[in-house]
Amino acid sequence: MAGRIILIIGGGIAAYKALELIRLLRKRDVAVECVLTDSATHFVTPLSVQALSGAPVHTTLLSLAEDSQMDHIALSRSADLLVVCPATANLMARMANGLADDLATTLLLATDTPVLIAPAMNVRMWKHPATQENYRRLRERGCDFVGPEDGEMACGEFGPGRLSAPETIVEAIESALSPHKPLTGRHVLITAGPTHEPIDPVRFIANHSSGKQGYAIAEACAALGAQVTLVSGPTALPCPKGVTLVPVLTASDMMAACEKALPADCVICAAAVGDWRVAQSSEQKRKKQPGETVSLALVENPDILATLSRPGPHRASLVIGFAAETESLEQHAKAKLARKGCDWLLANDVGGESAVFGGDRNRILFLNGETVETWPDMPKAEVASLLATRLAAHFSSTSR
Ligand SMILES: Cc1cc2nc3c(=O)[nH]c(=O)nc-3n(C[C@H](O)[C@H](O)[C@H](O)COP(=O)(O)O)c2cc1C
């Protein structure tokens, strides 16, 4: 891997891991020039960074003007990629708000070079709505993220916020510098999220799906070059980079949006589609009558997976379903694969304490009609990239 990156080191406890990152990158012939925030210099010394990177280290706008012949604009554009590692909560907040109050943030504002961010912070800082809002804004603006991971933190707490391993960050840098796009030219249609089936204008029937798995798959397929249409029920998630989002509310809307989005090379039905809708949802808010027992007549919704699996001129060459089960996983998954007529099925146990709905991890039973594989418990993002890699392998072995 060749290339040139600017590594911006923020002032967090994980800053020492940036030293290992520099070492790994240098071994791979990547030229690394580093910028340290003022706080970062309290965690690692510019001397160590300079010795490992073999390049001048920049700390302030002023020192840049004095020490090198390069100004901040030229520096920001001299690289193929800007990497922020570790990105502290404060640095992410400054970036999200467009501040340019030091060299690091001025560079980040003055560039149109791709940016990869590796956050590292205490779990509460990461989960704070302000940080989550900053994360969402940065992603929407096209920044790529690697991590953070779940795990034990330097402060002794446990949860998301841990810096990804330097090797994982190197991989992310590698794919940003020389993107491998085996799904280029393929259209992948993905459904995600729950559906909302109205009872009246203010009430609806829904389920616990967060949409996280479907959105992660959309992002992973787009990263491999696919043209991705994501038909999604209501979720709190930002649209993944490079993905066309079609927001819908009900199962019927989702069915119509999918049919409109066809043809596709691959369809992945990850949405938790409501099986039923209220036969007659009322136009006005239903009034409560004291003591009244209310019954709702429900009618079946369209079966999106079965419909899109049906043979026909527009059937995608690969149709993949998800099965959310609470018992007898393998038995129900095999039956669903046969009943729906799809090609592959990913079954997950959403019952009891599995925390799959809304959680960040998943445990998949993968069926392709011939074999059944148990994938180990892993982050939903990893399930997504494993599935996207399988798609790429499938399409590379089948002619168009
Ligand atoms: C010992 C220590 C460890 C810290 N670790 C982190 C951290 O891991 N992540 C983080 O977001 N902030 C951390 N902070 C707080 C940041 O140093 C602080 O918010 C600082 O302003 C960040 O500066 P920056 O914007 O230059 O990164 C830590 C502070 C101290 C004193």
Short mmCIF file of C-alpha atoms and ligand atoms in Angstrom, two decimals:
data_model
loop_
_atom_site.label_atom_id
_atom_site.label_comp_id
_atom_site.label_asym_id
_atom_site.label_seq_id
_atom_site.Cartn_x
_atom_site.Cartn_y
_atom_site.Cartn_z
CA MET A 1 0.00 0.00 0.00
CA ALA A 2 1.55 3.30 -1.00
CA GLY A 3 0.11 6.71 -0.32
CA ARG A 4 0.44 9.78 1.80
CA ILE A 5 -1.61 10.56 4.86
CA ILE A 6 -1.83 13.36 7.38
CA LEU A 7 -2.41 11.85 10.81
CA ILE A 8 -4.13 14.21 13.24
CA ILE A 9 -3.65 13.08 16.82
CA GLY A 10 -6.21 14.28 19.39
CA GLY A 11 -5.68 14.66 23.12
CA GLY A 12 -6.97 11.40 24.56
CA ILE A 13 -5.49 8.55 26.54
CA ALA A 14 -5.40 6.41 23.38
CA ALA A 15 -2.96 8.83 21.70
CA TYR A 16 -0.11 6.42 22.49
CA LYS A 17 -1.72 3.91 20.11
CA ALA A 18 -1.18 6.42 17.29
CA LEU A 19 2.54 5.65 17.66
CA GLU A 20 1.92 1.98 16.81
CA LEU A 21 -0.31 3.07 13.95
CA ILE A 22 2.49 5.21 12.52
CA ARG A 23 4.91 2.27 12.81
CA LEU A 24 2.52 -0.10 10.99
CA LEU A 25 1.87 2.44 8.24
CA ARG A 26 5.56 3.15 7.71
CA LYS A 27 6.15 -0.60 7.34
CA ARG A 28 3.63 -0.53 4.52
CA ASP A 29 5.35 2.36 2.75
CA VAL A 30 2.73 4.93 3.65
CA ALA A 31 4.19 8.41 4.13
CA VAL A 32 2.80 9.81 7.38
CA GLU A 33 2.99 13.46 8.38
CA CYS A 34 1.55 14.20 11.81
CA VAL A 35 -0.35 17.07 13.37
CA LEU A 36 -0.81 17.06 17.14
CA THR A 37 -3.43 19.12 18.91
CA ASP A 38 -2.21 21.04 21.92
CA SER A 39 -3.85 18.47 24.25
CA ALA A 40 -2.24 15.62 22.31
CA THR A 41 1.22 16.93 23.16
CA HIS A 42 0.41 16.16 26.82
CA PHE A 43 -0.15 12.51 25.96
CA VAL A 44 2.61 11.82 23.39
CA THR A 45 5.68 13.86 22.62
CA PRO A 46 6.21 15.42 19.20
CA LEU A 47 9.71 13.94 19.36
CA SER A 48 8.43 10.33 19.49
CA VAL A 49 5.96 11.06 16.71
CA GLN A 50 8.66 12.67 14.57
CA ALA A 51 11.11 9.82 15.18
CA LEU A 52 8.55 7.19 14.16
CA SER A 53 7.08 9.04 11.20
CA GLY A 54 10.40 10.35 9.89
CA ALA A 55 8.64 13.58 8.95
CA PRO A 56 8.22 17.02 10.52
CA VAL A 57 5.54 17.19 13.20
CA HIS A 58 3.16 20.13 13.30
CA THR A 59 1.50 21.44 16.39
CA THR A 60 0.40 25.03 15.82
CA LEU A 61 -0.57 27.17 12.89
CA LEU A 62 2.29 29.47 13.77
CA SER A 63 4.94 26.75 13.91
CA LEU A 64 3.77 25.56 10.54
CA ALA A 65 4.34 28.99 9.04
CA GLU A 66 7.75 29.28 10.69
CA ASP A 67 9.20 25.78 10.39
CA SER A 68 8.20 24.62 6.97
CA GLN A 69 7.67 26.30 3.68
CA MET A 70 4.16 24.88 3.55
CA ASP A 71 1.00 26.68 4.64
CA HIS A 72 -2.00 24.93 6.17
CA ILE A 73 -3.94 24.95 2.91
CA ALA A 74 -1.12 23.29 0.99
CA LEU A 75 -0.55 20.80 3.82
CA SER A 76 -4.22 19.81 3.92
CA ARG A 77 -4.17 19.12 0.19
CA SER A 78 -0.83 17.37 0.09
CA ALA A 79 -2.25 14.04 1.30
CA ASP A 80 -4.45 11.31 -0.15
CA LEU A 81 -6.25 10.91 3.16
CA LEU A 82 -6.61 12.72 6.49
CA VAL A 83 -6.82 10.37 9.47
CA VAL A 84 -7.97 11.60 12.88
CA CYS A 85 -6.72 9.15 15.53
CA PRO A 86 -7.63 9.21 18.30
CA ALA A 87 -10.59 11.51 17.71
CA THR A 88 -11.63 12.82 21.09
CA ALA A 89 -15.18 13.93 21.86
CA ASN A 90 -13.90 17.51 21.88
CA LEU A 91 -12.16 17.20 18.53
CA MET A 92 -15.26 15.62 16.96
CA ALA A 93 -17.37 18.47 18.39
CA ARG A 94 -15.01 21.06 16.94
CA MET A 95 -15.05 19.33 13.55
CA ALA A 96 -18.84 18.94 13.52
CA ASN A 97 -19.23 22.65 14.27
CA GLY A 98 -16.78 23.79 11.63
CA LEU A 99 -14.37 25.35 14.12
CA ALA A 100 -10.88 26.25 12.97
CA ASP A 101 -9.31 27.23 16.27
CA ASP A 102 -6.06 25.30 15.93
CA LEU A 103 -3.96 23.71 13.19
CA ALA A 104 -5.81 20.35 13.26
CA THR A 105 -9.30 21.80 12.81
CA THR A 106 -8.09 24.43 10.33
CA LEU A 107 -6.62 21.67 8.16
CA LEU A 108 -9.82 19.67 8.40
CA LEU A 109 -11.89 22.66 7.35
CA ALA A 110 -9.58 23.69 4.53
CA THR A 111 -9.57 20.33 2.78
CA ASP A 112 -11.67 18.33 0.39
CA THR A 113 -9.45 15.29 0.87
CA PRO A 114 -11.30 12.24 2.31
CA VAL A 115 -11.30 12.05 6.11
CA LEU A 116 -11.21 8.89 8.22
CA ILE A 117 -12.02 9.24 11.93
CA ALA A 118 -11.09 6.77 14.68
CA PRO A 119 -12.91 7.89 17.84
CA ALA A 120 -11.77 6.95 21.35
CA MET A 121 -13.47 8.08 24.52
CA ASN A 122 -15.25 7.05 27.67
CA VAL A 123 -18.50 5.17 27.01
CA ARG A 124 -20.66 7.97 28.48
CA MET A 125 -18.92 10.58 26.39
CA TRP A 126 -19.54 8.43 23.29
CA LYS A 127 -23.19 7.79 24.15
CA HIS A 128 -23.87 11.43 25.05
CA PRO A 129 -26.50 12.87 22.67
CA ALA A 130 -24.10 15.72 21.79
CA THR A 131 -21.40 13.28 20.63
CA GLN A 132 -23.95 11.13 18.82
CA GLU A 133 -25.27 14.22 17.04
CA ASN A 134 -21.71 15.21 16.06
CA TYR A 135 -21.04 11.66 14.85
CA ARG A 136 -24.19 11.73 12.71
CA ARG A 137 -23.33 15.14 11.25
CA LEU A 138 -19.77 14.12 10.38
CA ARG A 139 -20.97 10.93 8.71
CA GLU A 140 -23.60 12.82 6.76
CA ARG A 141 -20.85 15.15 5.55
CA GLY A 142 -18.99 12.16 4.16
CA CYS A 143 -16.39 11.42 6.85
CA ASP A 144 -15.61 7.72 7.21
CA PHE A 145 -15.38 6.14 10.64
CA VAL A 146 -13.47 3.16 11.97
CA GLY A 147 -14.74 2.14 15.39
CA PRO A 148 -15.19 2.83 18.16
CA GLU A 149 -15.28 -0.73 19.47
CA ASP A 150 -16.97 -2.22 22.49
CA GLY A 151 -14.62 -3.20 25.28
CA GLU A 152 -12.94 -2.32 28.51
CA MET A 153 -11.68 1.26 28.68
CA ALA A 154 -8.65 2.81 30.29
CA CYS A 155 -11.03 4.30 32.90
CA GLY A 156 -12.20 0.78 33.88
CA GLU A 157 -15.68 1.12 32.35
CA PHE A 158 -17.03 -1.17 29.66
CA GLY A 159 -18.92 -0.36 26.45
CA PRO A 160 -18.54 1.40 23.11
CA GLY A 161 -15.83 4.06 22.93
CA ARG A 162 -12.62 2.06 22.70
CA LEU A 163 -10.22 2.90 19.89
CA SER A 164 -10.12 0.22 17.18
CA ALA A 165 -6.96 -1.86 17.12
CA PRO A 166 -4.16 -0.19 15.11
CA GLU A 167 -4.26 -3.14 12.66
CA THR A 168 -8.00 -2.51 12.06
CA ILE A 169 -7.31 1.19 11.47
CA VAL A 170 -4.54 0.26 9.01
CA GLU A 171 -7.08 -1.91 7.12
CA ALA A 172 -9.54 0.99 6.99
CA ILE A 173 -6.78 3.28 5.73
CA GLU A 174 -5.79 0.67 3.17
CA SER A 175 -9.31 0.42 1.78
CA ALA A 176 -9.67 4.22 1.78
CA LEU A 177 -6.41 4.58 -0.16
CA SER A 178 -7.05 1.83 -2.67
CA PRO A 179 -10.71 1.00 -2.52
CA HIS A 180 -11.57 -2.51 -3.66
CA LYS A 181 -14.94 -2.20 -5.40
CA PRO A 182 -16.03 -5.64 -6.59
CA LEU A 183 -19.75 -4.71 -6.52
CA THR A 184 -19.33 -1.85 -9.02
CA GLY A 185 -22.15 -1.96 -11.56
CA ARG A 186 -24.44 -4.01 -9.28
CA HIS A 187 -27.70 -2.64 -7.95
CA VAL A 188 -28.51 -3.87 -4.46
CA LEU A 189 -31.98 -3.21 -3.04
CA ILE A 190 -32.17 -3.42 0.76
CA THR A 191 -35.12 -3.09 3.13
CA ALA A 192 -34.55 -2.11 6.74
CA GLY A 193 -36.24 -0.97 9.92
CA PRO A 194 -39.72 -1.58 11.24
CA THR A 195 -43.01 -0.67 9.58
CA HIS A 196 -45.67 1.47 11.21
CA GLU A 197 -49.21 0.30 10.61
CA PRO A 198 -51.67 3.06 11.55
CA ILE A 199 -54.57 2.46 13.89
CA ASP A 200 -55.64 6.09 13.59
CA PRO A 201 -53.71 9.33 12.83
CA VAL A 202 -51.85 9.21 16.17
CA ARG A 203 -51.43 5.50 16.94
CA PHE A 204 -49.75 2.68 15.10
CA ILE A 205 -48.61 -0.94 15.40
CA ALA A 206 -44.83 -1.33 15.12
CA ASN A 207 -41.99 -3.54 16.38
CA HIS A 208 -38.61 -3.17 18.05
CA SER A 209 -36.45 -3.19 14.90
CA SER A 210 -33.83 -0.40 14.96
CA GLY A 211 -32.75 -0.81 11.33
CA LYS A 212 -29.08 -1.03 12.39
CA GLN A 213 -28.37 -4.31 10.59
CA GLY A 214 -29.98 -3.27 7.31
CA TYR A 215 -28.27 0.15 7.36
CA ALA A 216 -24.90 -1.51 8.06
CA ILE A 217 -25.44 -3.84 5.08
CA ALA A 218 -26.33 -0.87 2.88
CA GLU A 219 -23.12 0.88 3.94
CA ALA A 220 -21.00 -2.23 3.40
CA CYS A 221 -22.42 -2.86 -0.09
CA ALA A 222 -21.94 0.81 -1.06
CA ALA A 223 -18.35 0.64 0.20
CA LEU A 224 -17.77 -2.25 -2.22
CA GLY A 225 -19.03 -0.09 -5.08
CA ALA A 226 -22.68 -1.22 -5.34
CA GLN A 227 -25.44 1.17 -6.26
CA VAL A 228 -27.61 0.78 -3.16
CA THR A 229 -31.29 1.62 -2.71
CA LEU A 230 -32.30 1.43 0.94
CA VAL A 231 -36.06 1.27 1.47
CA SER A 232 -36.46 1.95 5.15
CA GLY A 233 -39.23 2.15 7.68
CA PRO A 234 -38.94 4.81 10.40
CA THR A 235 -35.57 4.69 12.22
CA ALA A 236 -33.30 7.14 14.03
CA LEU A 237 -30.33 6.33 11.80
CA PRO A 238 -28.52 8.62 9.33
CA CYS A 239 -28.50 7.59 5.68
CA PRO A 240 -25.23 5.70 5.06
CA LYS A 241 -22.68 7.27 2.74
CA GLY A 242 -23.29 6.67 -0.96
CA VAL A 243 -26.73 5.12 -0.42
CA THR A 244 -30.09 6.24 -1.87
CA LEU A 245 -32.61 6.23 0.96
CA VAL A 246 -36.33 5.77 0.26
CA PRO A 247 -38.21 6.38 3.52
CA VAL A 248 -41.52 4.56 3.93
CA LEU A 249 -44.03 4.01 6.71
CA THR A 250 -46.17 0.94 6.14
CA ALA A 251 -45.59 -2.54 4.71
CA SER A 252 -47.69 -1.61 1.67
CA ASP A 253 -45.55 1.51 1.08
CA MET A 254 -42.42 -0.65 1.43
CA MET A 255 -43.73 -3.18 -1.10
CA ALA A 256 -44.55 -0.42 -3.59
CA ALA A 257 -41.16 1.30 -3.10
CA CYS A 258 -39.32 -1.99 -3.65
CA GLU A 259 -41.23 -2.76 -6.82
CA LYS A 260 -40.49 0.74 -8.08
CA ALA A 261 -36.76 0.31 -7.31
CA LEU A 262 -36.47 -2.90 -9.36
CA PRO A 263 -34.65 -4.22 -11.32
CA ALA A 264 -31.84 -5.11 -8.96
CA ASP A 265 -29.06 -7.67 -9.05
CA CYS A 266 -29.61 -8.48 -5.42
CA VAL A 267 -32.42 -7.91 -2.95
CA ILE A 268 -31.78 -8.09 0.80
CA CYS A 269 -34.91 -8.04 2.95
CA ALA A 270 -33.67 -7.03 6.41
CA ALA A 271 -36.75 -5.03 7.42
CA ALA A 272 -38.99 -6.29 10.20
CA VAL A 273 -42.17 -5.91 8.19
CA GLY A 274 -45.42 -5.95 10.13
CA ASP A 275 -47.33 -9.12 9.25
CA TRP A 276 -50.67 -7.42 9.71
CA ARG A 277 -52.31 -4.04 9.38
CA VAL A 278 -55.50 -2.72 10.84
CA ALA A 279 -58.33 -3.59 8.48
CA GLN A 280 -59.87 -0.16 8.77
CA SER A 281 -57.66 2.48 10.31
CA SER A 282 -59.76 5.42 11.32
CA GLU A 283 -59.33 8.83 9.73
CA GLN A 284 -59.86 10.62 13.02
CA LYS A 285 -58.35 9.85 16.40
CA ARG A 286 -60.36 7.10 18.08
CA LYS A 287 -61.90 8.31 21.30
CA LYS A 288 -61.64 6.28 24.45
CA GLN A 289 -65.01 5.11 25.76
CA PRO A 290 -64.91 4.38 29.50
CA GLY A 291 -65.01 0.63 30.17
CA GLU A 292 -65.00 -0.28 26.48
CA THR A 293 -62.97 -3.29 25.29
CA VAL A 294 -61.49 -2.45 21.91
CA SER A 295 -60.85 -5.11 19.27
CA LEU A 296 -58.89 -4.40 16.15
CA ALA A 297 -59.50 -6.51 13.07
CA LEU A 298 -56.16 -7.17 11.38
CA VAL A 299 -55.57 -8.18 7.79
CA GLU A 300 -52.44 -9.66 6.31
CA ASN A 301 -49.82 -7.38 4.83
CA PRO A 302 -48.09 -8.10 1.52
CA ASP A 303 -45.26 -10.61 1.96
CA ILE A 304 -42.37 -8.59 0.54
CA LEU A 305 -39.72 -11.32 0.70
CA ALA A 306 -42.00 -13.95 -0.90
CA THR A 307 -43.14 -11.49 -3.58
CA LEU A 308 -39.59 -10.44 -4.50
CA SER A 309 -38.47 -14.10 -4.49
CA ARG A 310 -41.13 -15.15 -7.00
CA PRO A 311 -39.78 -16.11 -10.44
CA GLY A 312 -40.37 -13.44 -13.05
CA PRO A 313 -38.61 -11.06 -15.41
CA HIS A 314 -37.67 -8.66 -12.61
CA ARG A 315 -36.58 -11.23 -10.05
CA ALA A 316 -33.10 -10.35 -8.79
CA SER A 317 -30.52 -13.04 -9.40
CA LEU A 318 -29.93 -13.22 -5.64
CA VAL A 319 -32.69 -12.70 -3.07
CA ILE A 320 -31.72 -12.77 0.60
CA GLY A 321 -34.08 -12.83 3.56
CA PHE A 322 -33.69 -12.35 7.29
CA ALA A 323 -35.55 -14.38 9.86
CA ALA A 324 -36.05 -13.07 13.37
CA GLU A 325 -36.89 -16.08 15.52
CA THR A 326 -37.35 -16.58 19.22
CA GLU A 327 -37.08 -20.41 19.28
CA SER A 328 -36.01 -23.45 17.19
CA LEU A 329 -33.82 -21.18 15.06
CA GLU A 330 -32.47 -23.67 12.53
CA GLN A 331 -35.74 -25.51 12.04
CA HIS A 332 -37.73 -22.29 11.49
CA ALA A 333 -34.98 -20.81 9.29
CA LYS A 334 -34.94 -23.86 6.97
CA ALA A 335 -38.73 -23.79 6.73
CA LYS A 336 -38.72 -20.05 5.96
CA LEU A 337 -36.07 -20.40 3.25
CA ALA A 338 -38.19 -23.06 1.52
CA ARG A 339 -41.50 -21.24 2.05
CA LYS A 340 -40.37 -17.83 0.80
CA GLY A 341 -38.37 -19.07 -2.18
CA CYS A 342 -35.38 -16.83 -1.45
CA ASP A 343 -31.79 -17.94 -2.15
CA TRP A 344 -30.04 -17.18 1.13
CA LEU A 345 -31.41 -16.63 4.62
CA LEU A 346 -29.78 -15.04 7.65
CA ALA A 347 -31.55 -16.10 10.82
CA ASN A 348 -31.05 -14.45 14.18
CA ASP A 349 -32.39 -15.23 17.59
CA VAL A 350 -34.15 -12.10 18.80
CA GLY A 351 -35.76 -13.67 21.81
CA GLY A 352 -35.11 -13.31 25.52
CA GLU A 353 -31.87 -11.58 26.40
CA SER A 354 -30.24 -11.68 22.97
CA ALA A 355 -30.47 -7.84 22.65
CA VAL A 356 -30.33 -8.16 18.85
CA PHE A 357 -33.19 -5.67 18.36
CA GLY A 358 -31.62 -2.26 18.90
CA GLY A 359 -28.24 -3.71 19.87
CA ASP A 360 -24.94 -3.39 18.01
CA ARG A 361 -24.13 -7.10 17.76
CA ASN A 362 -25.67 -10.03 16.00
CA ARG A 363 -25.30 -13.77 15.87
CA ILE A 364 -26.26 -15.25 12.54
CA LEU A 365 -27.23 -18.65 11.24
CA PHE A 366 -26.49 -18.45 7.51
CA LEU A 367 -28.38 -20.74 5.10
CA ASN A 368 -27.78 -20.85 1.36
CA GLY A 369 -29.95 -23.86 0.54
CA GLU A 370 -27.01 -26.25 0.72
CA THR A 371 -25.21 -25.54 3.96
CA VAL A 372 -25.98 -24.04 7.35
CA GLU A 373 -23.20 -21.93 8.91
CA THR A 374 -23.11 -20.49 12.39
CA TRP A 375 -21.41 -17.11 12.35
CA PRO A 376 -19.90 -16.14 15.69
CA ASP A 377 -21.32 -13.28 17.71
CA MET A 378 -19.97 -10.09 16.10
CA PRO A 379 -20.78 -6.38 15.59
CA LYS A 380 -23.56 -5.75 13.06
CA ALA A 381 -21.02 -3.85 10.93
CA GLU A 382 -18.95 -7.05 10.67
CA VAL A 383 -22.00 -9.15 9.76
CA ALA A 384 -22.63 -6.55 7.05
CA SER A 385 -19.14 -6.65 5.60
CA LEU A 386 -19.08 -10.44 5.70
CA LEU A 387 -22.37 -10.54 3.80
CA ALA A 388 -21.16 -7.90 1.30
CA THR A 389 -17.99 -9.95 0.72
CA ARG A 390 -20.15 -13.04 0.12
CA LEU A 391 -22.20 -11.08 -2.43
CA ALA A 392 -19.02 -10.00 -4.20
CA ALA A 393 -17.79 -13.61 -4.31
CA HIS A 394 -21.19 -14.78 -5.60
CA PHE A 395 -21.28 -12.21 -8.38
CA SER A 396 -17.67 -12.78 -9.38
CA SER A 397 -18.48 -16.48 -9.89
CA THR A 398 -21.66 -15.85 -11.92
CA SER A 399 -21.63 -14.15 -15.30
CA ARG A 400 -23.88 -11.16 -15.90
C1 LIG B 1 -6.00 11.68 31.48
C2 LIG B 1 -7.01 12.15 30.47
C3 LIG B 1 -7.46 11.29 29.53
C4 LIG B 1 -8.40 11.71 28.56
N1 LIG B 1 -8.83 10.83 27.63
C5 LIG B 1 -9.76 11.21 26.73
C6 LIG B 1 -10.25 10.30 25.76
O1 LIG B 1 -9.83 9.13 25.69
N2 LIG B 1 -11.17 10.72 24.90
C7 LIG B 1 -11.68 11.98 24.94
O2 LIG B 1 -12.56 12.30 24.13
N3 LIG B 1 -11.23 12.89 25.82
C8 LIG B 1 -10.28 12.53 26.72
N4 LIG B 1 -9.83 13.44 27.65
C9 LIG B 1 -10.31 14.82 27.59
C10 LIG B 1 -9.56 15.59 26.51
O3 LIG B 1 -8.16 15.60 26.79
C11 LIG B 1 -10.09 17.01 26.40
O4 LIG B 1 -11.45 17.01 26.05
C12 LIG B 1 -9.29 17.83 25.41
O5 LIG B 1 -9.81 19.13 25.38
C13 LIG B 1 -9.33 17.21 24.03
O6 LIG B 1 -8.55 17.98 23.16
P1 LIG B 1 -8.51 17.77 21.57
O7 LIG B 1 -9.71 18.47 21.02
O8 LIG B 1 -7.26 18.47 21.18
O9 LIG B 1 -8.48 16.35 21.29
C14 LIG B 1 -8.88 13.06 28.60
C15 LIG B 1 -8.40 13.92 29.56
C16 LIG B 1 -7.48 13.49 30.49
C17 LIG B 1 -6.98 14.46 31.53
#
